[in-house]
Amino acid sequence: MADHFDALETRTPAQREAELLRALPAQVAHAQRSSAAYQQVLAGVDAAGIDSRSALARLPVVRKHELLERQRAAIGRDPFGGFSAIVRGPAMPHVFSSPGPIYEPEGAARDYWRAGRAMFAAGFRAGDLVHNAFSYHMTPGAFIMESGAHAVGCSVFPAGVGQTEQQLQAIAELRPDGYAGTPSFLRILLEKAEEAKADVSSLKKALTGGEALPPSLRDWFAQRGVDVYQSYATADLGLIAYETAAREGLVIDEGVIVEIVRPGTGEPVAEGEVGEVVVTTLNPDYPLVRFGTGDLSAVLPGTCRTGRTNMRIKGWLGRADQTTKVRGMFVHPGQVADIARRFPEVVRARLVVSGEMANDAMTLRVEARTRPEGLDARIAEAIRDVTKLRGDVELLDPGSLPNDGKVIEDARSYR
């Protein structure tokens, strides 16, 4: 157990899958019973039958724009838009606001955001002092890290952002063991420390989030004696995945069920194919079922060399919302998927928008298993039917399109 946060991380994949799917029907039923929004979203769904990934994949995906719309419609009555299963008071210690604004509740459970596993995997241990440089203002980032640090047994210095000189003084005098925050602010601190000749040598490890951590920046930190790890969390879901010492993608957290779906749809893609991260959380306080994060990633084969056996993803690979305006009209990834579904010959499709502003051209590049005569013309007709716009069709062999999660590619010139 000394090498892992808890025994859940080292379950056999079969045991984990069985236990997650055993818990899933009860969570769906709880969402229907305790969340006014899911009473509508999952109306008519037999929760007892949602006991497999294929059954889960038939449920609708709730995306952030829908959460925001429901919150805006219910503002003044229910700031959470009917998604929260708890109410203000002892069961809800904090309420947070993310850009939108979207409001998120925090439940009272210990390590509510489940960040303890990420902190432990980054090397934090009981007795460490964590310099927490996430913002303590409105958003939950700092509280996500703080609750995880407390779950490991750490003390926390609530540094927040800004006031660099005071932060450097606190690091020099308090001698924290590690840092939590964005990688960009950690770089600012270390650069300012070099300029001011401030002693920040106690910082040996860091858990970062909220931004990408390119290999070049990780190497820059390593050259200064700081071992930096990534976490992937959202204000809606808490921790989704975290990096380990293996440095091979991110391990999925034990409290969520993750699917990778084709952008604009709820259809799971094959292992290794890039798609949108869709998460079902087993959190009873905020029971989000098939919540679309809007982030792109892909499943990695195999399991982590550290002994953690859960599924792994590549990390953040971009945004899934590729909605594009063409000739004054919005075209959505879901419309591309709708066109593709009409033809059994089609494997994948990608809409390329080219030309210059005010002179747009659309080409649907289609991977087709077979190419019966007239297929391109029938697809072109479907493009007009679905999007109300004209577009060319280019038929390709399966495997020709890049595996980057793009359903709509904006290749226009904006000069």
CSV table of N, CA and C in Angstrom, one decimal, residues 164-173 175 189-203:
chain,number,residue,atom,x,y,z
A,164,THR,N,4.1,37.9,-6.1
A,164,THR,CA,5.2,37.0,-6.2
A,164,THR,C,6.3,37.2,-5.2
A,165,GLU,N,6.6,38.4,-4.8
A,165,GLU,CA,7.7,38.7,-3.8
A,165,GLU,C,7.3,38.0,-2.5
A,166,GLN,N,6.0,38.2,-2.1
A,166,GLN,CA,5.6,37.7,-0.8
A,166,GLN,C,5.6,36.1,-0.9
A,167,GLN,N,5.2,35.6,-2.0
A,167,GLN,CA,5.2,34.2,-2.2
A,167,GLN,C,6.6,33.6,-2.1
A,168,LEU,N,7.6,34.3,-2.7
A,168,LEU,CA,9.0,33.8,-2.6
A,168,LEU,C,9.5,33.9,-1.2
A,169,GLN,N,9.1,34.9,-0.5
A,169,GLN,CA,9.5,35.0,0.9
A,169,GLN,C,8.9,33.9,1.8
A,170,ALA,N,7.6,33.6,1.5
A,170,ALA,CA,7.0,32.5,2.2
A,170,ALA,C,7.7,31.1,1.9
A,171,ILE,N,8.1,30.9,0.7
A,171,ILE,CA,8.7,29.7,0.3
A,171,ILE,C,10.1,29.6,1.0
A,172,ALA,N,10.8,30.7,1.0
A,172,ALA,CA,12.1,30.7,1.6
A,172,ALA,C,12.1,30.4,3.1
A,173,GLU,N,11.0,30.9,3.8
A,173,GLU,CA,10.9,30.8,5.2
A,173,GLU,C,10.1,29.6,5.7
A,175,ARG,N,9.7,26.8,3.8
A,175,ARG,CA,10.3,25.6,3.2
A,175,ARG,C,9.3,24.5,2.8
A,189,LEU,N,7.5,31.9,-10.7
A,189,LEU,CA,8.1,31.9,-9.4
A,189,LEU,C,9.6,31.5,-9.4
A,190,LEU,N,9.9,30.5,-10.2
A,190,LEU,CA,11.3,30.0,-10.3
A,190,LEU,C,12.2,31.1,-11.0
A,191,GLU,N,11.6,31.7,-12.0
A,191,GLU,CA,12.4,32.7,-12.7
A,191,GLU,C,12.7,33.9,-11.8
A,192,LYS,N,11.6,34.3,-11.1
A,192,LYS,CA,11.8,35.5,-10.2
A,192,LYS,C,12.7,35.1,-9.0
A,193,ALA,N,12.7,33.9,-8.6
A,193,ALA,CA,13.6,33.4,-7.6
A,193,ALA,C,15.1,33.5,-8.0
A,194,GLU,N,15.3,33.1,-9.3
A,194,GLU,CA,16.7,33.2,-9.8
A,194,GLU,C,17.1,34.7,-9.9
A,195,GLU,N,16.2,35.6,-10.3
A,195,GLU,CA,16.6,37.0,-10.4
A,195,GLU,C,16.9,37.6,-9.0
A,196,ALA,N,16.0,37.2,-8.0
A,196,ALA,CA,16.1,37.8,-6.7
A,196,ALA,C,17.1,37.0,-5.8
A,197,LYS,N,17.6,35.9,-6.3
A,197,LYS,CA,18.5,35.0,-5.5
A,197,LYS,C,17.7,34.5,-4.2
A,198,ALA,N,16.4,34.3,-4.4
A,198,ALA,CA,15.6,33.8,-3.3
A,198,ALA,C,15.8,32.2,-3.2
A,199,ASP,N,15.8,31.7,-2.0
A,199,ASP,CA,16.0,30.3,-1.8
A,199,ASP,C,14.7,29.6,-1.9
A,200,VAL,N,14.5,28.9,-3.0
A,200,VAL,CA,13.2,28.1,-3.2
A,200,VAL,C,13.6,26.6,-3.4
A,201,SER,N,14.8,26.2,-2.8
A,201,SER,CA,15.3,24.9,-3.1
A,201,SER,C,14.5,23.8,-2.4
A,202,SER,N,13.6,24.2,-1.4
A,202,SER,CA,12.8,23.1,-0.8
A,202,SER,C,11.8,22.5,-1.7
A,203,LEU,N,11.4,23.3,-2.8
A,203,LEU,CA,10.4,22.8,-3.7
A,203,LEU,C,11.1,21.7,-4.6
